[in-house]
Short mmCIF file of N, CA, C and O and ligand atoms in Angstrom, two decimals:
data_model
loop_
_atom_site.label_atom_id
_atom_site.label_comp_id
_atom_site.label_asym_id
_atom_site.label_seq_id
_atom_site.Cartn_x
_atom_site.Cartn_y
_atom_site.Cartn_z
N UNK A 10 24.71 -1.02 -6.97
CA UNK A 10 23.91 -0.32 -6.26
C UNK A 10 23.98 -0.32 -4.53
O UNK A 10 22.72 -1.01 -5.12
N UNK A 11 24.17 0.79 -4.61
CA UNK A 11 23.05 1.42 -2.91
C UNK A 11 22.24 2.28 -2.74
O UNK A 11 22.24 3.14 -3.38
N UNK A 12 21.28 1.63 -2.24
CA UNK A 12 20.04 2.48 -2.28
C UNK A 12 19.64 2.92 -0.80
O UNK A 12 19.97 2.30 0.43
N UNK A 13 19.53 4.04 -0.51
CA UNK A 13 18.25 4.02 1.00
C UNK A 13 17.27 4.64 1.34
O UNK A 13 17.19 5.79 0.28
N UNK A 14 16.84 4.73 2.07
CA UNK A 14 15.14 4.81 2.25
C UNK A 14 14.79 4.20 3.96
O UNK A 14 15.55 4.34 4.61
N UNK A 15 13.79 5.35 3.39
CA UNK A 15 13.02 5.63 4.83
C UNK A 15 11.47 4.95 5.32
O UNK A 15 11.07 5.76 4.22
N UNK A 16 11.43 4.50 6.29
CA UNK A 16 9.63 4.54 6.43
C UNK A 16 8.91 5.87 6.17
O UNK A 16 9.81 7.04 6.41
N UNK A 17 7.29 6.78 6.42
CA UNK A 17 7.19 7.62 6.11
C UNK A 17 7.46 8.35 7.50
O UNK A 17 7.00 9.32 6.75
N UNK A 18 7.24 8.01 8.58
CA UNK A 18 7.55 9.03 9.48
C UNK A 18 9.39 9.26 9.48
O UNK A 18 9.14 10.26 10.24
N UNK A 19 10.42 8.46 8.84
CA UNK A 19 11.01 8.28 8.39
C UNK A 19 12.54 7.87 10.40
O UNK A 19 13.29 8.11 10.88
N UNK A 20 11.50 6.87 11.59
CA UNK A 20 11.86 6.23 11.61
C UNK A 20 12.42 5.35 11.69
O UNK A 20 13.47 5.10 12.59
N UNK A 21 12.33 4.90 10.94
CA UNK A 21 13.23 3.37 10.49
C UNK A 21 13.73 4.71 9.20
O UNK A 21 12.89 3.76 7.92
N UNK A 22 14.98 3.23 9.20
CA UNK A 22 16.08 3.74 7.86
C UNK A 22 16.36 1.98 6.62
O UNK A 22 15.63 0.93 7.85
N UNK A 23 15.86 2.60 5.78
CA UNK A 23 16.12 1.07 4.95
C UNK A 23 16.90 0.80 4.14
O UNK A 23 17.21 1.78 3.83
N UNK A 24 18.33 0.38 3.96
CA UNK A 24 19.27 0.55 2.69
C UNK A 24 18.97 -1.16 3.02
O UNK A 24 19.23 -2.21 2.46
N UNK A 25 19.59 -0.69 1.07
CA UNK A 25 19.35 -2.09 -0.12
C UNK A 25 20.67 -1.75 -0.72
O UNK A 25 20.74 -0.46 -1.17
N UNK A 26 21.36 -3.06 -1.09
CA UNK A 26 22.05 -3.09 -1.98
C UNK A 26 21.45 -3.69 -3.61
O UNK A 26 21.65 -5.06 -2.72
N UNK A 27 21.58 -3.47 -5.20
CA UNK A 27 21.46 -3.86 -5.55
C UNK A 27 22.40 -4.21 -6.51
O UNK A 27 23.14 -3.14 -7.03
N UNK A 28 22.84 -5.52 -7.07
CA UNK A 28 23.79 -6.06 -7.88
C UNK A 28 23.63 -4.80 -9.11
O UNK A 28 24.17 -4.14 -10.33
N UNK A 29 22.08 -4.55 -9.81
CA UNK A 29 22.02 -3.83 -10.81
C UNK A 29 21.41 -2.46 -10.45
O UNK A 29 20.97 -2.50 -9.57
N UNK A 30 21.14 -1.51 -11.62
CA UNK A 30 20.36 -0.23 -10.88
C UNK A 30 19.40 -1.40 -10.31
O UNK A 30 18.61 -1.43 -10.92
N UNK A 31 18.38 -0.23 -9.32
CA UNK A 31 17.10 -0.78 -9.17
C UNK A 31 16.05 -0.38 -10.69
O UNK A 31 14.96 -1.69 -9.84
N UNK A 32 16.21 0.01 -10.92
CA UNK A 32 14.89 -0.02 -12.58
C UNK A 32 15.19 -0.61 -12.91
O UNK A 32 14.72 -1.17 -13.71
N UNK A 33 15.73 -1.57 -12.81
CA UNK A 33 16.00 -3.05 -13.41
C UNK A 33 15.35 -3.88 -12.82
O UNK A 33 15.09 -5.09 -14.31
N UNK A 34 14.82 -3.81 -11.70
CA UNK A 34 13.87 -4.57 -11.63
C UNK A 34 12.80 -4.64 -12.32
O UNK A 34 11.85 -3.45 -11.29
N UNK A 35 11.60 -5.97 -12.03
CA UNK A 35 10.75 -6.14 -11.56
C UNK A 35 10.48 -6.04 -9.93
O UNK A 35 9.97 -7.17 -9.99
N UNK A 36 9.14 -5.54 -9.48
CA UNK A 36 8.80 -5.24 -7.85
C UNK A 36 7.51 -6.85 -7.89
O UNK A 36 6.27 -6.21 -9.06
N UNK A 37 7.70 -7.68 -7.12
CA UNK A 37 6.21 -8.60 -7.12
C UNK A 37 5.38 -7.97 -6.73
O UNK A 37 5.36 -8.09 -5.36
N UNK A 38 4.53 -8.10 -7.06
CA UNK A 38 2.43 -7.98 -5.99
C UNK A 38 1.75 -9.17 -5.98
O UNK A 38 2.19 -9.41 -6.95
N UNK A 39 2.88 -9.15 -4.52
CA UNK A 39 2.05 -10.57 -4.47
C UNK A 39 0.00 -10.82 -3.47
O UNK A 39 -0.30 -9.05 -3.92
N UNK A 40 -0.56 -11.59 -4.27
CA UNK A 40 -2.32 -11.28 -4.64
C UNK A 40 -2.22 -11.88 -2.93
O UNK A 40 -3.51 -11.88 -2.59
N UNK A 41 -2.26 -11.52 -1.67
CA UNK A 41 -2.35 -12.55 -0.50
C UNK A 41 -2.86 -11.04 -0.29
O UNK A 41 -2.26 -9.74 -0.25
N UNK A 42 -4.53 -11.24 0.59
CA UNK A 42 -4.36 -10.70 1.67
C UNK A 42 -3.98 -9.09 2.38
O UNK A 42 -4.50 -7.92 1.90
N UNK A 43 -3.25 -10.70 2.63
CA UNK A 43 -2.10 -9.22 4.03
C UNK A 43 -1.65 -8.09 2.50
O UNK A 43 -1.11 -6.89 3.04
N UNK A 44 -0.61 -8.51 1.83
CA UNK A 44 -0.59 -7.68 0.87
C UNK A 44 -0.54 -6.85 -0.65
O UNK A 44 -0.31 -5.50 -0.14
N UNK A 45 -1.86 -7.22 -0.25
CA UNK A 45 -2.61 -6.26 -0.95
C UNK A 45 -3.38 -5.17 -0.56
O UNK A 45 -3.47 -4.22 -0.36
N UNK A 46 -4.27 -5.80 1.04
CA UNK A 46 -4.21 -4.33 1.73
C UNK A 46 -2.91 -3.29 2.51
O UNK A 46 -3.71 -1.85 2.29
N UNK A 47 -1.65 -3.45 2.13
CA UNK A 47 -0.72 -2.73 2.10
C UNK A 47 0.05 -2.11 0.76
O UNK A 47 0.47 -1.49 1.25
N UNK A 48 -0.48 -2.75 -0.12
CA UNK A 48 -0.34 -2.18 -1.44
C UNK A 48 1.20 -2.29 -2.40
O UNK A 48 2.27 -1.73 -1.99
N UNK A 49 2.00 -3.79 -1.71
CA UNK A 49 2.47 -4.37 -0.86
C UNK A 49 2.98 -5.57 -2.74
O UNK A 49 2.81 -6.00 -2.99
N UNK A 50 4.59 -4.55 -3.29
CA UNK A 50 5.22 -5.53 -4.31
C UNK A 50 7.02 -4.64 -3.93
O UNK A 50 7.09 -4.43 -3.50
N UNK A 51 7.49 -5.73 -4.06
CA UNK A 51 8.92 -7.00 -3.36
C UNK A 51 9.60 -6.22 -4.40
O UNK A 51 9.61 -7.04 -5.80
N UNK A 52 10.74 -5.75 -3.92
CA UNK A 52 12.40 -6.04 -4.54
C UNK A 52 13.73 -6.84 -3.81
O UNK A 52 13.24 -6.19 -2.52
N UNK A 53 14.22 -7.52 -4.86
CA UNK A 53 15.17 -7.86 -3.78
C UNK A 53 16.06 -8.49 -5.24
O UNK A 53 15.69 -8.54 -6.63
N UNK A 54 17.18 -9.63 -5.19
CA UNK A 54 18.59 -9.75 -5.69
C UNK A 54 19.03 -10.89 -5.58
O UNK A 54 18.89 -10.44 -3.93
N UNK A 55 19.19 -12.29 -4.96
CA UNK A 55 19.82 -12.70 -4.30
C UNK A 55 21.05 -12.20 -4.08
O UNK A 55 21.79 -13.20 -3.31
N UNK A 56 21.60 -11.90 -4.76
CA UNK A 56 23.12 -11.08 -5.12
C UNK A 56 22.92 -9.89 -4.33
O UNK A 56 23.91 -9.75 -4.45
N UNK A 57 22.14 -10.18 -3.86
CA UNK A 57 21.89 -8.80 -2.97
C UNK A 57 21.96 -8.50 -1.72
O UNK A 57 21.64 -9.38 -0.85
N UNK A 58 21.97 -7.01 -0.92
CA UNK A 58 22.08 -6.83 0.65
C UNK A 58 21.10 -6.24 1.57
O UNK A 58 20.36 -5.68 0.35
N UNK A 59 20.57 -6.19 2.16
CA UNK A 59 18.97 -5.38 3.30
C UNK A 59 19.19 -5.20 4.47
O UNK A 59 19.82 -6.26 4.97
N UNK A 60 18.79 -3.97 4.65
CA UNK A 60 19.20 -4.27 5.97
C UNK A 60 18.56 -3.23 6.47
O UNK A 60 18.02 -2.25 5.67
N UNK A 61 17.87 -2.77 7.39
CA UNK A 61 16.82 -2.35 8.53
C UNK A 61 16.97 -1.98 9.48
O UNK A 61 17.08 -2.99 10.60
N UNK A 62 16.45 -0.32 10.48
CA UNK A 62 16.55 -0.53 11.88
C UNK A 62 16.17 1.15 12.08
O UNK A 62 16.08 1.69 11.62
N UNK A 63 16.18 0.70 13.14
CA UNK A 63 16.67 0.87 15.16
C UNK A 63 14.87 -0.35 15.14
O UNK A 63 14.26 -0.93 14.92
N UNK A 64 15.73 -1.79 14.99
CA UNK A 64 14.65 -2.90 15.71
C UNK A 64 14.39 -2.74 16.52
O UNK A 64 12.90 -2.69 15.87
N UNK A 65 14.33 -1.69 17.55
CA UNK A 65 13.20 -1.56 18.58
C UNK A 65 12.08 -1.11 18.22
O UNK A 65 11.51 -0.24 19.39
N UNK A 66 12.24 0.37 17.11
CA UNK A 66 10.69 0.95 16.23
C UNK A 66 10.37 -0.07 15.17
O UNK A 66 9.83 0.34 14.77
N UNK A 67 10.61 -1.07 15.36
CA UNK A 67 9.39 -2.28 14.27
C UNK A 67 9.07 -3.27 14.60
O UNK A 67 9.59 -3.78 16.47
N UNK A 68 7.87 -3.23 14.52
CA UNK A 68 7.31 -4.22 15.52
C UNK A 68 7.33 -5.84 14.09
O UNK A 68 6.80 -5.85 13.44
N UNK A 69 7.35 -7.29 14.48
CA UNK A 69 7.93 -8.19 13.53
C UNK A 69 5.99 -9.16 13.20
O UNK A 69 5.84 -8.94 15.04
N UNK A 70 5.13 -9.09 12.72
CA UNK A 70 4.12 -9.71 12.15
C UNK A 70 4.45 -10.41 11.80
O UNK A 70 5.02 -11.08 10.47
N UNK A 71 3.22 -12.15 11.62
CA UNK A 71 3.17 -13.26 10.51
C UNK A 71 2.78 -13.01 10.35
O UNK A 71 0.31 -12.62 10.91
N UNK A 72 1.42 -13.55 8.97
CA UNK A 72 0.54 -14.23 8.86
C UNK A 72 0.93 -15.34 8.10
O UNK A 72 2.15 -15.22 7.35
N UNK A 73 -0.87 -15.63 6.97
CA UNK A 73 -0.76 -16.58 6.30
C UNK A 73 -0.22 -17.84 6.24
O UNK A 73 -0.04 -18.44 7.62
N UNK A 74 0.79 -18.20 6.19
CA UNK A 74 1.73 -20.15 6.38
C UNK A 74 2.78 -19.73 7.78
O UNK A 74 3.58 -20.65 7.71
N UNK A 75 3.00 -18.22 7.80
CA UNK A 75 4.41 -18.00 9.56
C UNK A 75 5.40 -17.99 8.77
O UNK A 75 5.95 -18.81 9.54
N UNK A 76 5.07 -17.98 7.82
CA UNK A 76 6.58 -18.38 7.30
C UNK A 76 8.04 -17.47 7.66
O UNK A 76 9.05 -16.83 8.41
N UNK A 77 6.88 -15.82 7.04
CA UNK A 77 7.72 -14.79 7.51
C UNK A 77 7.51 -13.74 8.16
O UNK A 77 6.25 -13.64 8.68
N UNK A 78 8.32 -12.99 8.28
CA UNK A 78 7.91 -11.82 8.81
C UNK A 78 7.99 -10.62 8.49
O UNK A 78 8.55 -9.95 7.39
N UNK A 79 6.94 -9.74 8.34
CA UNK A 79 6.47 -8.23 7.84
C UNK A 79 7.74 -7.56 8.92
O UNK A 79 7.01 -7.59 10.15
N UNK A 80 7.95 -6.85 8.74
CA UNK A 80 8.95 -5.53 9.67
C UNK A 80 7.67 -4.20 9.37
O UNK A 80 7.75 -3.80 8.72
N UNK A 81 7.17 -4.15 10.01
CA UNK A 81 6.68 -3.20 10.68
C UNK A 81 6.59 -2.07 11.34
O UNK A 81 6.78 -2.57 13.14
N UNK A 82 6.86 -0.24 11.18
CA UNK A 82 7.24 0.63 11.63
C UNK A 82 6.72 0.47 12.58
O UNK A 82 4.62 1.16 12.54
N UNK A 83 6.67 1.33 14.12
CA UNK A 83 5.42 0.91 16.17
C UNK A 83 4.86 1.65 15.25
O UNK A 83 3.77 2.68 15.82
N UNK A 84 5.67 3.65 14.13
CA UNK A 84 4.52 4.21 14.86
C UNK A 84 4.18 4.67 13.08
O UNK A 84 3.32 5.62 13.81
N UNK A 85 4.52 4.56 12.82
CA UNK A 85 3.69 4.89 11.33
C UNK A 85 2.77 4.24 10.52
O UNK A 85 2.01 4.17 9.82
N UNK A 86 2.88 2.47 11.02
CA UNK A 86 2.47 1.35 9.93
C UNK A 86 3.02 0.40 8.99
O UNK A 86 2.19 0.22 9.10
N UNK A 87 3.87 1.92 8.15
CA UNK A 87 5.00 1.54 6.63
C UNK A 87 4.76 -0.31 6.95
O UNK A 87 6.25 -0.72 8.45
N UNK A 88 5.57 -1.09 5.66
CA UNK A 88 6.24 -1.71 6.34
C UNK A 88 7.65 -1.54 5.51
O UNK A 88 7.34 -1.61 3.44
N UNK A 89 8.64 -2.68 5.99
CA UNK A 89 9.82 -2.15 5.54
C UNK A 89 10.13 -2.54 4.73
O UNK A 89 11.52 -2.50 4.37
N UNK A 90 10.29 -3.68 5.47
CA UNK A 90 10.74 -5.32 4.69
C UNK A 90 10.16 -6.46 4.94
O UNK A 90 8.91 -6.59 6.08
N UNK A 91 10.41 -7.75 4.22
CA UNK A 91 8.99 -8.92 4.60
C UNK A 91 11.31 -10.11 4.63
O UNK A 91 11.72 -9.59 4.28
N UNK A 92 11.01 -11.27 5.79
CA UNK A 92 12.09 -11.54 5.73
C UNK A 92 11.56 -13.14 6.34
O UNK A 92 11.02 -13.11 6.76
N UNK A 93 12.60 -13.78 5.90
CA UNK A 93 12.67 -15.74 6.72
C UNK A 93 13.97 -15.95 7.17
O UNK A 93 15.13 -15.17 6.01
N UNK A 94 13.47 -17.54 7.28
CA UNK A 94 15.00 -16.87 8.19
C UNK A 94 15.36 -18.93 8.43
O UNK A 94 14.74 -19.09 8.80
N UNK A 95 15.96 -19.18 7.59
CA UNK A 95 16.77 -20.71 6.81
C UNK A 95 17.35 -20.85 6.56
O UNK A 95 19.02 -20.04 6.76
N UNK A 96 18.14 -22.17 7.73
CA UNK A 96 19.36 -22.76 8.50
C UNK A 96 20.17 -21.38 9.12
O UNK A 96 21.78 -21.76 8.83
N UNK A 97 19.77 -20.34 9.68
CA UNK A 97 20.63 -20.02 9.91
C UNK A 97 20.54 -18.02 8.99
O UNK A 97 21.64 -17.35 9.31
N UNK A 98 20.43 -18.83 7.56
CA UNK A 98 20.27 -17.50 7.35
C UNK A 98 19.11 -16.20 6.77
O UNK A 98 18.42 -17.40 6.26
N UNK A 99 19.84 -15.58 7.07
CA UNK A 99 18.48 -14.71 6.75
C UNK A 99 18.23 -13.71 5.84
O UNK A 99 19.28 -13.46 5.23
N UNK A 100 16.67 -13.86 4.92
CA UNK A 100 16.62 -13.67 3.85
C UNK A 100 15.57 -12.19 3.42
O UNK A 100 14.02 -12.54 4.45
N UNK A 101 15.25 -11.06 2.14
CA UNK A 101 14.64 -10.52 2.24
C UNK A 101 14.19 -10.15 0.85
O UNK A 101 15.06 -10.00 0.30
N UNK A 102 12.98 -8.88 1.25
CA UNK A 102 12.67 -7.80 0.38
C UNK A 102 11.95 -7.00 1.02
O UNK A 102 11.84 -7.32 1.96
N UNK A 103 12.26 -5.58 -0.39
CA UNK A 103 11.64 -5.05 0.48
C UNK A 103 10.82 -4.23 -0.63
O UNK A 103 10.45 -3.90 -1.61
N UNK A 104 8.93 -3.52 -0.38
CA UNK A 104 8.12 -2.86 -0.39
C UNK A 104 9.26 -2.06 -2.07
O UNK A 104 9.98 -0.59 -1.50
N UNK A 105 8.80 -2.10 -2.93
CA UNK A 105 8.46 -0.81 -4.19
C UNK A 105 8.27 -0.25 -3.59
O UNK A 105 8.97 0.94 -4.11
N UNK A 106 7.65 0.50 -2.82
CA UNK A 106 6.71 1.72 -2.24
C UNK A 106 7.49 2.03 -1.35
O UNK A 106 7.83 3.53 -1.68
N UNK A 107 8.39 2.42 -1.19
CA UNK A 107 10.26 2.88 -0.02
C UNK A 107 10.45 3.52 -0.23
O UNK A 107 11.77 4.39 -0.61
N UNK A 108 10.60 2.87 -2.70
CA UNK A 108 12.23 4.39 -2.96
C UNK A 108 11.33 3.96 -4.38
O UNK A 108 11.98 5.27 -5.61
N UNK A 109 9.88 4.22 -4.27
CA UNK A 109 9.43 5.03 -6.24
C UNK A 109 8.52 5.68 -6.49
O UNK A 109 8.56 6.09 -6.55
N UNK A 110 9.53 6.41 -5.38
CA UNK A 110 9.39 7.79 -5.33
C UNK A 110 10.57 8.54 -5.66
O UNK A 110 10.42 9.80 -6.37
N UNK A 111 12.24 7.74 -5.23
CA UNK A 111 13.26 8.70 -5.90
C UNK A 111 13.49 7.91 -6.95
O UNK A 111 13.83 8.63 -7.31
N UNK A 112 12.96 7.36 -7.60
CA UNK A 112 13.39 6.06 -8.77
C UNK A 112 12.25 5.93 -9.88
O UNK A 112 11.18 5.60 -9.28
N UNK A 113 12.18 5.63 -10.96
CA UNK A 113 11.91 5.77 -11.64
C UNK A 113 11.78 3.87 -11.57
O UNK A 113 12.84 3.29 -12.34
N UNK A 114 10.82 3.17 -11.40
CA UNK A 114 10.23 1.65 -11.64
C UNK A 114 10.15 1.19 -12.39
O UNK A 114 9.26 1.60 -13.08
N UNK A 115 9.86 -0.52 -12.93
CA UNK A 115 9.44 -0.81 -13.77
C UNK A 115 7.39 -1.16 -13.15
O UNK A 115 7.57 -0.87 -12.29
N UNK A 116 7.44 -1.05 -14.49
CA UNK A 116 5.68 -1.78 -13.38
C UNK A 116 6.07 -3.16 -12.41
O UNK A 116 6.81 -3.63 -12.87
N UNK A 117 4.89 -3.11 -12.15
CA UNK A 117 5.87 -4.49 -10.90
C UNK A 117 4.92 -5.93 -11.92
O UNK A 117 3.72 -5.93 -13.02
N UNK A 118 5.26 -6.52 -11.59
CA UNK A 118 4.88 -8.27 -12.17
C UNK A 118 3.72 -9.05 -10.54
O UNK A 118 3.79 -9.02 -9.80
N UNK A 119 2.46 -9.46 -11.16
CA UNK A 119 2.09 -9.93 -10.43
C UNK A 119 2.67 -11.56 -10.01
O UNK A 119 2.41 -12.12 -10.44
N UNK A 120 2.18 -11.94 -8.19
CA UNK A 120 2.74 -12.59 -7.84
C UNK A 120 1.48 -13.71 -7.44
O UNK A 120 1.40 -13.00 -6.49
N UNK A 121 1.82 -14.75 -7.10
CA UNK A 121 0.74 -15.46 -6.24
C UNK A 121 1.17 -16.47 -5.36
O UNK A 121 1.77 -17.91 -5.06
N UNK A 122 2.84 -16.01 -4.33
CA UNK A 122 2.55 -17.58 -3.27
C UNK A 122 1.89 -18.18 -2.44
O UNK A 122 2.65 -19.10 -2.42
N UNK A 123 1.08 -17.40 -2.11
CA UNK A 123 -0.35 -18.26 -1.68
C UNK A 123 -0.77 -19.87 -2.51
O UNK A 123 -1.22 -20.40 -1.36
N UNK A 124 -0.51 -19.83 -3.48
CA UNK A 124 -0.34 -21.00 -4.35
C UNK A 124 0.90 -21.87 -4.09
O UNK A 124 0.55 -22.66 -4.24
N UNK A 125 1.32 -21.35 -3.46
CA UNK A 125 3.16 -22.98 -3.14
C UNK A 125 2.76 -22.85 -1.27
O UNK A 125 1.84 -22.82 -1.01
N UNK A 126 3.28 -24.40 -1.84
CA UNK A 126 3.46 -24.84 -0.45
C UNK A 126 4.70 -23.68 0.94
O UNK A 126 5.30 -23.07 -0.26
N UNK A 127 4.41 -24.71 1.82
CA UNK A 127 5.70 -23.46 2.62
C UNK A 127 7.24 -24.41 1.91
O UNK A 127 8.09 -23.36 1.83
N UNK A 128 7.00 -25.56 1.06
CA UNK A 128 8.31 -26.36 0.65
C UNK A 128 9.14 -25.22 0.23
O UNK A 128 9.56 -24.21 -0.26
N UNK A 129 7.82 -24.61 -1.36
CA UNK A 129 7.73 -24.06 -2.06
C UNK A 129 8.19 -22.96 -2.55
O UNK A 129 9.37 -21.96 -2.99
N UNK A 130 7.95 -22.01 -1.18
CA UNK A 130 7.86 -20.60 -1.05
C UNK A 130 8.92 -20.48 -0.53
O UNK A 130 9.66 -19.70 -1.16
N UNK A 131 9.20 -21.73 0.59
CA UNK A 131 10.96 -21.04 1.11
C UNK A 131 12.29 -21.58 0.05
O UNK A 131 12.80 -20.76 0.06
N UNK A 132 12.03 -22.04 -1.25
CA UNK A 132 13.12 -22.56 -2.19
C UNK A 132 12.44 -21.42 -2.80
O UNK A 132 13.90 -21.45 -3.26
N UNK A 133 11.81 -20.45 -3.24
CA UNK A 133 11.07 -19.48 -4.17
C UNK A 133 12.16 -18.24 -3.44
O UNK A 133 12.89 -17.78 -4.90
N UNK A 134 11.90 -18.40 -2.36
CA UNK A 134 12.73 -17.20 -1.65
C UNK A 134 14.26 -17.11 -2.10
O UNK A 134 14.49 -15.80 -2.15
N UNK A 135 14.86 -18.90 -1.55
CA UNK A 135 16.36 -18.75 -1.96
C UNK A 135 16.48 -18.37 -2.59
O UNK A 135 18.28 -17.81 -2.77
N UNK A 136 16.53 -18.06 -3.19
CA UNK A 136 16.55 -18.16 -5.30
C UNK A 136 16.32 -16.23 -5.64
O UNK A 136 17.03 -15.80 -6.45
N UNK A 137 15.79 -16.27 -5.43
CA UNK A 137 14.95 -14.04 -5.49
C UNK A 137 15.59 -13.67 -3.68
O UNK A 137 15.55 -12.04 -4.54
N UNK A 138 15.57 -13.59 -2.80
CA UNK A 138 15.80 -12.67 -1.25
C UNK A 138 16.77 -12.31 -1.36
O UNK A 138 17.96 -12.76 -1.59
N UNK A 139 17.53 -11.23 -0.79
CA UNK A 139 18.32 -10.70 -1.05
C UNK A 139 18.60 -10.87 0.74
O UNK A 139 18.23 -11.84 1.38
N UNK A 140 20.95 -10.97 0.92
CA UNK A 140 20.64 -11.39 2.24
C UNK A 140 20.17 -10.30 3.72
O UNK A 140 20.57 -9.17 3.23
N UNK A 141 19.86 -11.09 4.70
CA UNK A 141 20.23 -10.21 4.95
C UNK A 141 21.28 -9.22 6.45
O UNK A 141 21.31 -10.33 6.03
N UNK A 142 21.69 -7.80 6.41
CA UNK A 142 22.72 -7.83 7.17
C UNK A 142 22.38 -7.07 8.36
O UNK A 142 21.61 -6.63 8.24
ZN1 ZN B 75 7.87 4.56 10.42
#
């Protein structure tokens, strides 16, 4: 199913395709300092897709192990996606907060990727994250 949303100020649009209705997914609430500070919990499906634009309204941020890129609206500072690129393929996840005003999402589950090694992280993401298109 296709979903669309935007950042708080409306300058950045986010589109997501999930094979199942979005209400079926448990967003993963990351316990790293950055995600806690931004109140981030992530939605993705390995068979889904996400896109976000325009790129010139977005600032790429890196933190932690610097593998992933967090995409922040330059105007309202909302984080609209996280992505990483490996072997030429970019995968990513979108914050549940962008969708939970319009959709009744399941309770979040807590995850702790900071305990994983860089290799374990990218392996985990490649089985969880949606394709960025
Ligand atoms: Zn914005």
